[in-house]
Amino acid sequence: MITRFLHNELKRDRAWLATIRLKHDWVQPFDLMMMRRALELARQASAVGEVPVGAVVYRDHEIVSEAANDREASQDPAGHAELVALRSAGERLGRWRLHDCRMAVTLEPCPMCAGALVNARLAGLVFGAFDPKAGAVGTLYDIPQDQRLNHRLPCAGGVFAPQASGILKRFFASRRGPRQLKA
């Protein structure tokens, strides 16, 4: 049973990878594994009442840091998953330049987070759901590709987007109450 589940997951991941690599040939299977971990972190955040966004910083097939939104718990307006993960990665590695690291995050970064990702000199970003209200990696702005900045950040969006947006939709529907829940 578990073997069949893992086989089906691998099959789905290969299909995702083939689709994504048509536009972003730098995306690797490990990026998808890290996105799956970010989705798990988002679910954990949802369970404790945080907006469900998870982020993982990784390099050379190793997780450097991971985080979920913690604005409610920390009372920090900058408690976005991306920023918390970047800070932890910098502390762990003893440097602010993360040029050999990538990030997987479940929601398209906002302007604040997109700017931090560019300034951290990340090697790549993989994200899940697009954010029509605050997305700064192609939706409202495209900060990582802005030619006026001194660093460009390769980005691949829409990775496991149905799963990522589903977590967010369920979270906000539950906050609105039962009368607005949709099937």
mmCIF file of C-alpha atoms in Angstrom:
data_model
loop_
_atom_site.group_PDB
_atom_site.id
_atom_site.type_symbol
_atom_site.label_atom_id
_atom_site.label_comp_id
_atom_site.label_asym_id
_atom_site.label_seq_id
_atom_site.Cartn_x
_atom_site.Cartn_y
_atom_site.Cartn_z
ATOM 1 C CA MET A 1 0.000 0.000 0.000
ATOM 2 C CA ILE A 2 2.740 2.482 0.962
ATOM 3 C CA THR A 3 4.819 1.382 -2.021
ATOM 4 C CA ARG A 4 1.864 1.989 -4.350
ATOM 5 C CA PHE A 5 1.329 5.428 -2.781
ATOM 6 C CA LEU A 6 5.005 6.364 -3.253
ATOM 7 C CA HIS A 7 4.954 5.036 -6.820
ATOM 8 C CA ASN A 8 1.902 7.189 -7.613
ATOM 9 C CA GLU A 9 3.549 10.234 -6.009
ATOM 10 C CA LEU A 10 6.690 9.719 -8.101
ATOM 11 C CA LYS A 11 4.584 9.372 -11.237
ATOM 12 C CA ARG A 12 2.761 12.625 -10.483
ATOM 13 C CA ASP A 13 6.053 14.380 -9.676
ATOM 14 C CA ARG A 14 7.521 13.277 -13.014
ATOM 15 C CA ALA A 15 4.497 14.717 -14.795
ATOM 16 C CA TRP A 16 4.855 18.019 -12.907
ATOM 17 C CA LEU A 17 8.573 18.125 -13.615
ATOM 18 C CA ALA A 18 8.067 17.535 -17.338
ATOM 19 C CA THR A 19 5.512 20.358 -17.484
ATOM 20 C CA ILE A 20 7.603 22.821 -15.481
ATOM 21 C CA ARG A 21 10.858 22.063 -17.291
ATOM 22 C CA LEU A 22 9.315 23.159 -20.598
ATOM 23 C CA LYS A 23 9.665 26.731 -19.307
ATOM 24 C CA HIS A 24 12.238 26.335 -16.521
ATOM 25 C CA ASP A 25 14.918 23.800 -17.461
ATOM 26 C CA TRP A 26 16.824 24.423 -14.215
ATOM 27 C CA VAL A 27 14.084 22.856 -12.024
ATOM 28 C CA GLN A 28 15.120 19.451 -10.644
ATOM 29 C CA PRO A 29 13.244 16.613 -8.883
ATOM 30 C CA PHE A 30 14.672 17.766 -5.530
ATOM 31 C CA ASP A 31 12.913 21.122 -6.006
ATOM 32 C CA LEU A 32 9.616 19.231 -6.092
ATOM 33 C CA MET A 33 10.527 17.340 -2.932
ATOM 34 C CA MET A 34 11.221 20.637 -1.219
ATOM 35 C CA MET A 35 7.889 22.024 -2.416
ATOM 36 C CA ARG A 36 6.181 19.012 -0.872
ATOM 37 C CA ARG A 37 7.945 19.812 2.418
ATOM 38 C CA ALA A 38 6.833 23.448 2.147
ATOM 39 C CA LEU A 39 3.239 22.259 1.662
ATOM 40 C CA GLU A 40 3.518 20.224 4.864
ATOM 41 C CA LEU A 41 4.819 23.295 6.723
ATOM 42 C CA ALA A 42 1.849 25.284 5.374
ATOM 43 C CA ARG A 43 -0.558 22.655 6.716
ATOM 44 C CA GLN A 44 1.141 22.851 10.115
ATOM 45 C CA ALA A 45 0.821 26.648 10.110
ATOM 46 C CA SER A 46 -2.877 26.360 9.306
ATOM 47 C CA ALA A 47 -3.379 23.978 12.235
ATOM 48 C CA VAL A 48 -2.092 26.635 14.672
ATOM 49 C CA GLY A 49 -4.053 29.517 13.137
ATOM 50 C CA GLU A 50 -1.348 31.089 10.985
ATOM 51 C CA VAL A 51 -1.921 31.925 7.334
ATOM 52 C CA PRO A 52 -0.722 28.670 5.734
ATOM 53 C CA VAL A 53 2.478 29.494 3.906
ATOM 54 C CA GLY A 54 5.577 27.304 4.191
ATOM 55 C CA ALA A 55 9.110 27.906 2.920
ATOM 56 C CA VAL A 56 12.242 25.765 2.673
ATOM 57 C CA VAL A 57 15.783 26.947 1.922
ATOM 58 C CA TYR A 58 17.961 24.142 0.572
ATOM 59 C CA ARG A 59 21.221 23.375 -1.218
ATOM 60 C CA ASP A 60 23.014 20.260 -2.433
ATOM 61 C CA HIS A 61 20.065 18.002 -1.543
ATOM 62 C CA GLU A 62 20.034 19.255 2.047
ATOM 63 C CA ILE A 63 17.553 21.436 3.902
ATOM 64 C CA VAL A 64 19.327 24.489 5.299
ATOM 65 C CA SER A 65 16.265 25.999 7.000
ATOM 66 C CA GLU A 66 12.514 25.851 6.901
ATOM 67 C CA ALA A 67 9.717 27.969 8.302
ATOM 68 C CA ALA A 68 6.042 28.756 8.165
ATOM 69 C CA ASN A 69 4.292 32.069 8.658
ATOM 70 C CA ASP A 70 4.494 33.029 12.334
ATOM 71 C CA ARG A 71 3.096 36.559 12.434
ATOM 72 C CA GLU A 72 0.406 35.678 14.975
ATOM 73 C CA ALA A 73 2.726 33.774 17.300
ATOM 74 C CA SER A 74 5.642 36.218 17.061
ATOM 75 C CA GLN A 75 3.539 39.389 16.678
ATOM 76 C CA ASP A 76 6.087 40.299 14.000
ATOM 77 C CA PRO A 77 4.699 42.019 10.887
ATOM 78 C CA ALA A 78 7.670 40.586 8.971
ATOM 79 C CA GLY A 79 6.937 37.032 10.148
ATOM 80 C CA HIS A 80 6.451 35.750 6.609
ATOM 81 C CA ALA A 81 7.689 32.208 5.994
ATOM 82 C CA GLU A 82 10.228 33.369 3.407
ATOM 83 C CA LEU A 83 11.843 35.934 5.707
ATOM 84 C CA VAL A 84 11.949 33.605 8.704
ATOM 85 C CA ALA A 85 13.552 30.877 6.553
ATOM 86 C CA LEU A 86 16.083 33.330 5.052
ATOM 87 C CA ARG A 87 17.106 34.590 8.504
ATOM 88 C CA SER A 88 17.560 31.029 9.772
ATOM 89 C CA ALA A 89 19.573 30.050 6.698
ATOM 90 C CA GLY A 90 21.863 33.054 7.102
ATOM 91 C CA GLU A 91 22.420 32.256 10.768
ATOM 92 C CA ARG A 92 23.080 28.587 10.070
ATOM 93 C CA LEU A 93 25.505 29.270 7.226
ATOM 94 C CA GLY A 94 27.098 32.302 8.866
ATOM 95 C CA ARG A 95 26.541 34.573 5.871
ATOM 96 C CA TRP A 96 23.861 36.637 4.208
ATOM 97 C CA ARG A 97 24.724 35.709 0.629
ATOM 98 C CA LEU A 98 22.803 32.540 -0.141
ATOM 99 C CA HIS A 99 24.000 32.240 -3.758
ATOM 100 C CA ASP A 100 24.231 28.436 -3.529
ATOM 101 C CA CYS A 101 20.730 27.969 -2.070
ATOM 102 C CA ARG A 102 17.247 27.743 -3.496
ATOM 103 C CA MET A 103 13.868 28.276 -1.889
ATOM 104 C CA ALA A 104 10.552 26.497 -2.266
ATOM 105 C CA VAL A 105 7.548 28.440 -0.954
ATOM 106 C CA THR A 106 3.860 27.647 -1.235
ATOM 107 C CA LEU A 107 2.652 31.150 -2.188
ATOM 108 C CA GLU A 108 4.069 33.710 -4.600
ATOM 109 C CA PRO A 109 6.159 36.107 -2.502
ATOM 110 C CA CYS A 110 4.925 39.620 -1.712
ATOM 111 C CA PRO A 111 7.063 42.692 -2.536
ATOM 112 C CA MET A 112 8.795 42.607 0.860
ATOM 113 C CA CYS A 113 9.742 38.944 0.535
ATOM 114 C CA ALA A 114 10.638 39.158 -3.163
ATOM 115 C CA GLY A 115 13.033 41.999 -2.370
ATOM 116 C CA ALA A 116 14.626 39.982 0.431
ATOM 117 C CA LEU A 117 15.054 36.973 -1.869
ATOM 118 C CA VAL A 118 16.824 39.100 -4.467
ATOM 119 C CA ASN A 119 19.036 40.703 -1.816
ATOM 120 C CA ALA A 120 19.947 37.274 -0.402
ATOM 121 C CA ARG A 121 21.270 36.369 -3.875
ATOM 122 C CA LEU A 122 19.345 33.079 -3.978
ATOM 123 C CA ALA A 123 20.153 30.717 -6.830
ATOM 124 C CA GLY A 124 16.497 29.951 -7.567
ATOM 125 C CA LEU A 125 12.907 30.147 -6.362
ATOM 126 C CA VAL A 126 10.137 27.623 -6.830
ATOM 127 C CA PHE A 127 6.678 28.646 -5.650
ATOM 128 C CA GLY A 128 3.187 27.193 -5.623
ATOM 129 C CA ALA A 129 0.095 29.366 -5.835
ATOM 130 C CA PHE A 130 0.095 32.712 -7.596
ATOM 131 C CA ASP A 131 -1.102 35.633 -5.441
ATOM 132 C CA PRO A 132 -3.413 37.986 -7.350
ATOM 133 C CA LYS A 133 -3.526 40.474 -4.451
ATOM 134 C CA ALA A 134 0.141 40.809 -3.486
ATOM 135 C CA GLY A 135 2.258 38.673 -5.832
ATOM 136 C CA ALA A 136 5.581 40.242 -6.694
ATOM 137 C CA VAL A 137 7.127 37.431 -8.748
ATOM 138 C CA GLY A 138 5.181 37.969 -11.933
ATOM 139 C CA THR A 139 1.600 38.717 -10.936
ATOM 140 C CA LEU A 140 1.528 42.380 -9.841
ATOM 141 C CA TYR A 141 5.269 43.020 -10.009
ATOM 142 C CA ASP A 142 8.279 41.032 -11.138
ATOM 143 C CA ILE A 143 10.914 42.086 -8.637
ATOM 144 C CA PRO A 144 13.234 39.091 -9.172
ATOM 145 C CA GLN A 145 13.584 39.927 -12.879
ATOM 146 C CA ASP A 146 13.711 43.708 -12.574
ATOM 147 C CA GLN A 147 16.635 44.868 -14.729
ATOM 148 C CA ARG A 148 17.201 47.879 -12.463
ATOM 149 C CA LEU A 149 18.354 45.608 -9.642
ATOM 150 C CA ASN A 150 21.838 44.135 -9.444
ATOM 151 C CA HIS A 151 20.755 40.499 -9.123
ATOM 152 C CA ARG A 152 18.233 38.376 -11.042
ATOM 153 C CA LEU A 153 16.556 35.389 -9.474
ATOM 154 C CA PRO A 154 15.365 32.491 -11.639
ATOM 155 C CA CYS A 155 11.776 31.678 -10.633
ATOM 156 C CA ALA A 156 9.343 28.876 -11.428
ATOM 157 C CA GLY A 157 5.754 29.477 -10.336
ATOM 158 C CA GLY A 158 2.685 27.300 -10.240
ATOM 159 C CA VAL A 159 4.484 24.235 -8.854
ATOM 160 C CA PHE A 160 1.819 22.147 -7.088
ATOM 161 C CA ALA A 161 -0.428 25.213 -7.362
ATOM 162 C CA PRO A 162 -3.695 23.286 -6.853
ATOM 163 C CA GLN A 163 -2.431 21.849 -3.579
ATOM 164 C CA ALA A 164 -1.004 25.169 -2.372
ATOM 165 C CA SER A 165 -4.085 27.192 -3.244
ATOM 166 C CA GLY A 166 -6.331 24.485 -1.789
ATOM 167 C CA ILE A 167 -4.642 24.799 1.607
ATOM 168 C CA LEU A 168 -5.119 28.576 1.529
ATOM 169 C CA LYS A 169 -8.743 28.384 0.354
ATOM 170 C CA ARG A 170 -9.688 25.892 3.080
ATOM 171 C CA PHE A 171 -7.990 28.033 5.724
ATOM 172 C CA PHE A 172 -9.782 31.239 4.759
ATOM 173 C CA ALA A 173 -13.116 29.463 4.236
ATOM 174 C CA SER A 174 -12.888 28.062 7.765
ATOM 175 C CA ARG A 175 -12.176 31.570 9.106
ATOM 176 C CA ARG A 176 -15.262 32.978 7.384
ATOM 177 C CA GLY A 177 -17.506 30.388 8.999
ATOM 178 C CA PRO A 178 -19.782 27.585 7.861
ATOM 179 C CA ARG A 179 -22.293 29.727 5.951
ATOM 180 C CA GLN A 180 -19.704 30.529 3.272
ATOM 181 C CA LEU A 181 -18.041 27.133 2.948
ATOM 182 C CA LYS A 182 -18.338 25.752 -0.568
ATOM 183 C CA ALA A 183 -18.203 22.143 -1.630
#
